[in-house]
Tab-separated table of C-alpha atoms in Angstrom:
chain	number	residue	atom	x	y	z
A	1	MET	CA	-19.259	25.099	0.012
A	2	SER	CA	-16.370	27.574	-0.498
A	3	VAL	CA	-13.477	26.791	-2.983
A	4	LEU	CA	-11.036	26.101	-0.093
A	5	ALA	CA	-13.495	23.696	1.453
A	6	GLY	CA	-13.722	21.783	-1.806
A	7	MET	CA	-9.955	21.828	-2.581
A	8	GLU	CA	-9.492	20.344	1.070
A	9	LEU	CA	-12.046	17.637	0.380
A	10	PHE	CA	-10.288	16.689	-2.879
A	11	SER	CA	-6.913	16.767	-1.260
A	12	GLY	CA	-8.181	14.570	1.669
A	13	LEU	CA	-9.331	12.393	-0.839
A	14	LEU	CA	-6.509	11.760	-2.761
A	15	SER	CA	-4.238	11.927	0.379
A	16	ALA	CA	-6.430	8.929	1.477
A	17	LEU	CA	-6.434	6.964	-1.856
A	18	GLY	CA	-2.530	7.417	-1.840
A	19	LEU	CA	-2.079	6.194	1.792
A	20	SER	CA	-4.199	2.963	1.108
A	21	GLY	CA	-2.562	2.443	-2.000
A	22	ALA	CA	0.664	2.370	-0.346
A	23	ALA	CA	-0.851	0.046	2.159
A	24	GLY	CA	-1.502	-2.845	-0.341
A	25	LEU	CA	2.431	-2.702	-1.380
A	26	ASN	CA	3.295	-2.634	2.431
A	27	ALA	CA	0.853	-2.367	5.153
A	28	TYR	CA	3.543	-1.235	7.801
A	29	ILE	CA	5.350	1.752	5.919
A	30	PRO	CA	2.302	3.966	5.825
A	31	LEU	CA	0.812	3.217	8.962
A	32	PHE	CA	4.437	3.896	10.714
A	33	LEU	CA	4.799	6.915	8.912
A	34	VAL	CA	1.304	8.591	9.715
A	35	GLY	CA	1.937	7.445	13.402
A	36	ILE	CA	5.170	9.055	13.457
A	37	LEU	CA	3.910	12.489	11.917
A	38	ALA	CA	0.853	12.363	14.316
A	39	ASN	CA	3.412	11.630	17.278
A	40	LEU	CA	5.343	14.656	16.260
A	41	GLY	CA	2.128	16.573	16.240
A	42	LEU	CA	2.717	17.566	11.968
A	43	VAL	CA	-0.445	15.298	11.335
A	44	GLN	CA	-3.954	15.549	13.158
A	45	LEU	CA	-5.745	12.439	13.500
A	46	ASP	CA	-9.276	12.189	14.771
A	47	GLN	CA	-10.261	9.469	17.353
A	48	PRO	CA	-9.716	6.644	17.322
A	49	PHE	CA	-7.136	6.718	14.666
A	50	ASP	CA	-5.110	9.002	16.824
A	51	LEU	CA	-3.892	5.787	18.330
A	52	LEU	CA	-1.467	5.245	15.470
A	53	GLY	CA	0.524	8.284	16.893
A	54	ASN	CA	0.945	6.292	20.248
A	55	THR	CA	4.516	5.254	21.328
A	56	TRP	CA	3.607	1.779	21.816
A	57	THR	CA	1.603	1.326	18.708
A	58	LEU	CA	4.840	2.865	17.114
A	59	LEU	CA	6.718	0.214	18.641
A	60	VAL	CA	4.484	-2.611	17.525
A	61	ILE	CA	4.337	-1.386	13.899
A	62	PHE	CA	7.714	-0.942	13.518
A	63	LEU	CA	8.637	-4.282	14.866
A	64	VAL	CA	6.374	-6.290	13.091
A	65	GLY	CA	7.213	-4.158	9.933
A	66	LEU	CA	10.516	-5.034	10.570
A	67	ALA	CA	9.847	-8.838	10.763
A	68	ASP	CA	7.625	-8.358	7.680
A	69	PHE	CA	10.557	-6.537	5.703
A	70	ILE	CA	13.276	-8.955	6.630
A	71	GLY	CA	11.026	-12.068	5.727
A	72	ASP	CA	9.658	-10.730	2.365
A	73	LYS	CA	13.333	-11.081	1.187
A	74	ILE	CA	13.671	-14.678	2.126
A	75	PRO	CA	11.919	-16.951	-0.827
A	76	GLY	CA	9.599	-19.497	0.433
A	77	VAL	CA	9.123	-17.278	3.487
A	78	ASP	CA	7.622	-14.372	1.410
A	79	HIS	CA	4.946	-16.834	-0.004
A	80	VAL	CA	3.691	-17.611	3.704
A	81	LEU	CA	3.892	-13.813	4.837
A	82	HIS	CA	1.710	-12.857	1.352
A	83	LEU	CA	-1.036	-15.055	2.711
A	84	VAL	CA	-1.436	-13.137	5.916
A	85	SER	CA	-0.245	-9.825	4.744
A	86	GLY	CA	-3.210	-9.624	2.025
A	87	TRP	CA	-5.804	-9.431	5.130
A	88	VAL	CA	-3.089	-6.827	6.872
A	89	GLY	CA	-2.679	-4.585	4.159
A	90	ALA	CA	-6.487	-4.208	3.037
A	91	ALA	CA	-7.182	-3.398	6.872
A	92	ALA	CA	-4.390	-1.104	7.086
A	93	GLY	CA	-5.712	0.653	3.729
A	94	ALA	CA	-9.141	0.605	5.411
A	95	ILE	CA	-7.587	2.318	8.364
A	96	LEU	CA	-5.533	4.749	6.625
A	97	PHE	CA	-8.277	5.857	4.277
A	98	ALA	CA	-10.865	6.551	7.302
A	99	SER	CA	-7.995	8.377	9.530
A	100	GLN	CA	-7.764	11.026	6.534
A	101	ALA	CA	-11.377	10.744	5.687
A	102	GLY	CA	-12.334	13.405	8.507
A	103	VAL	CA	-10.887	16.038	6.050
A	104	ALA	CA	-13.278	14.567	3.273
A	105	ASP	CA	-16.145	14.341	5.312
A	106	LEU	CA	-16.885	10.921	4.601
A	107	SER	CA	-18.768	8.442	7.079
A	108	PRO	CA	-15.912	6.315	8.738
A	109	ALA	CA	-17.676	3.250	7.217
A	110	LEU	CA	-17.608	4.522	3.649
A	111	ALA	CA	-14.176	5.444	4.050
A	112	GLY	CA	-13.169	1.894	5.343
A	113	VAL	CA	-14.904	0.221	2.626
A	114	LEU	CA	-13.335	2.743	0.121
A	115	GLY	CA	-9.932	1.958	1.714
A	116	LEU	CA	-10.161	-1.472	1.899
A	117	LEU	CA	-10.932	-1.757	-1.724
A	118	VAL	CA	-7.908	0.333	-3.146
A	119	ALA	CA	-5.677	-1.544	-0.614
A	120	GLY	CA	-6.860	-4.899	-1.701
A	121	GLY	CA	-6.881	-3.999	-5.038
A	122	ILE	CA	-3.166	-2.970	-5.077
A	123	GLN	CA	-2.568	-6.266	-2.790
A	124	THR	CA	-4.251	-8.366	-5.788
A	125	GLY	CA	-2.304	-6.985	-8.474
A	126	ARG	CA	0.856	-7.324	-6.214
A	127	ALA	CA	-0.156	-10.987	-5.737
A	128	ALA	CA	-0.592	-11.643	-9.141
A	129	VAL	CA	2.951	-10.266	-10.494
A	130	ARG	CA	4.829	-11.982	-7.653
A	131	PRO	CA	3.888	-15.428	-8.969
A	132	ALA	CA	5.290	-14.193	-12.667
A	133	THR	CA	8.431	-13.238	-11.061
A	134	THR	CA	9.035	-16.238	-8.971
A	135	ALA	CA	8.585	-18.510	-12.289
A	136	LEU	CA	10.640	-16.375	-14.205
A	137	THR	CA	13.705	-16.021	-11.875
A	138	ALA	CA	13.430	-19.207	-9.918
A	139	GLY	CA	12.593	-16.990	-6.478
A	140	VAL	CA	15.920	-14.983	-6.926
A	141	GLY	CA	14.013	-12.101	-8.139
A	142	ASN	CA	11.728	-11.885	-5.309
A	143	PRO	CA	13.694	-10.117	-2.838
A	144	VAL	CA	14.334	-7.528	-5.659
A	145	VAL	CA	10.440	-7.255	-6.316
A	146	SER	CA	9.715	-6.897	-2.485
A	147	THR	CA	12.468	-4.072	-2.139
A	148	VAL	CA	10.671	-2.306	-5.215
A	149	GLU	CA	7.245	-2.933	-3.372
A	150	ASP	CA	8.727	-1.394	-0.073
A	151	GLY	CA	10.400	1.505	-1.853
A	152	LEU	CA	7.015	2.345	-4.337
A	153	SER	CA	5.104	2.199	-0.867
A	154	LEU	CA	7.371	4.697	0.890
A	155	GLY	CA	7.295	6.962	-2.010
A	156	LEU	CA	3.394	6.779	-2.349
A	157	SER	CA	3.008	7.569	1.417
A	158	VAL	CA	5.216	10.657	1.219
A	159	LEU	CA	3.269	11.894	-1.655
A	160	ALA	CA	-0.029	10.993	-0.433
A	161	LEU	CA	0.763	12.946	2.754
A	162	PHE	CA	2.636	16.054	1.101
A	163	VAL	CA	1.404	16.110	-2.660
A	164	PRO	CA	-1.700	14.130	-2.816
A	165	ALA	CA	-2.100	14.720	-6.096
A	166	LEU	CA	1.126	13.292	-7.359
A	167	ALA	CA	0.199	10.327	-4.808
A	168	ALA	CA	-3.158	9.744	-7.210
A	169	LEU	CA	-1.013	9.852	-10.368
A	170	GLY	CA	1.488	7.339	-8.888
A	171	LEU	CA	-1.283	5.096	-7.739
A	172	LEU	CA	-2.770	5.145	-11.278
A	173	GLY	CA	0.724	4.453	-13.108
A	174	LEU	CA	1.081	1.537	-10.923
A	175	LEU	CA	-2.002	0.056	-11.229
A	176	TRP	CA	-1.561	0.450	-15.441
A	177	TRP	CA	2.079	-1.150	-15.256
A	178	SER	CA	0.914	-4.028	-12.678
A	179	TRP	CA	-2.154	-4.674	-15.227
A	180	ARG	CA	0.344	-4.384	-18.036
A	181	LEU	CA	3.289	-6.915	-16.770
A	182	TYR	CA	0.355	-9.225	-15.629
A	183	ARG	CA	-1.146	-9.321	-19.189
A	184	ARG	CA	2.037	-9.814	-20.570
A	185	TRP	CA	3.033	-12.664	-18.338
A	186	GLU	CA	-0.689	-14.198	-18.992
A	187	GLN	CA	0.215	-14.057	-22.845
A	188	ARG	CA	3.821	-15.469	-22.510
A	189	ARG	CA	2.172	-18.308	-20.196
A	190	HIS	CA	-0.725	-18.918	-22.275
A	191	ALA	CA	2.030	-18.998	-25.961
A	192	ARG	CA	4.022	-21.614	-24.041
A	193	ALA	CA	0.771	-23.748	-22.986
A	194	VAL	CA	0.165	-23.916	-26.921
């Protein structure tokens, strides 16, 4: 394997990790961004992932994503959406990882499992942080947290496509921050119970 091929493999893996991590925060943003870039011919996707660039697919992703974006800002509705979005985000992570894996020469099944684990892990962290926000702010802070999650998903998606190494670092930072926030909330909750 040449040095250039090794760099492409590494870059493809980092891009796949970043996109699947972004899907754990908001499934629709990275799917839509990859689809738009594929539609414009700026990103090449192998079959069957090239379907993401189809105009009708993009319209469906946009409309469902818009409904999710709005609903996630409404206290109460956001919790119902999170019950569904965990599965959707994990599936989107698997699709996005596998769509990038052609660059990395991984089997589609392995790529899908890796994407599922990354997006599912981020979604689990998100699900752990959200109850803390709800409890601390009586639900008023949830729209702010949702907006931050959407912004992080967009930023991570853009980095994954254009600067994959920074996306991987951002993903690690996000995981570390979520873990710290969750531990702090657990310590406070445990201290109140005692």
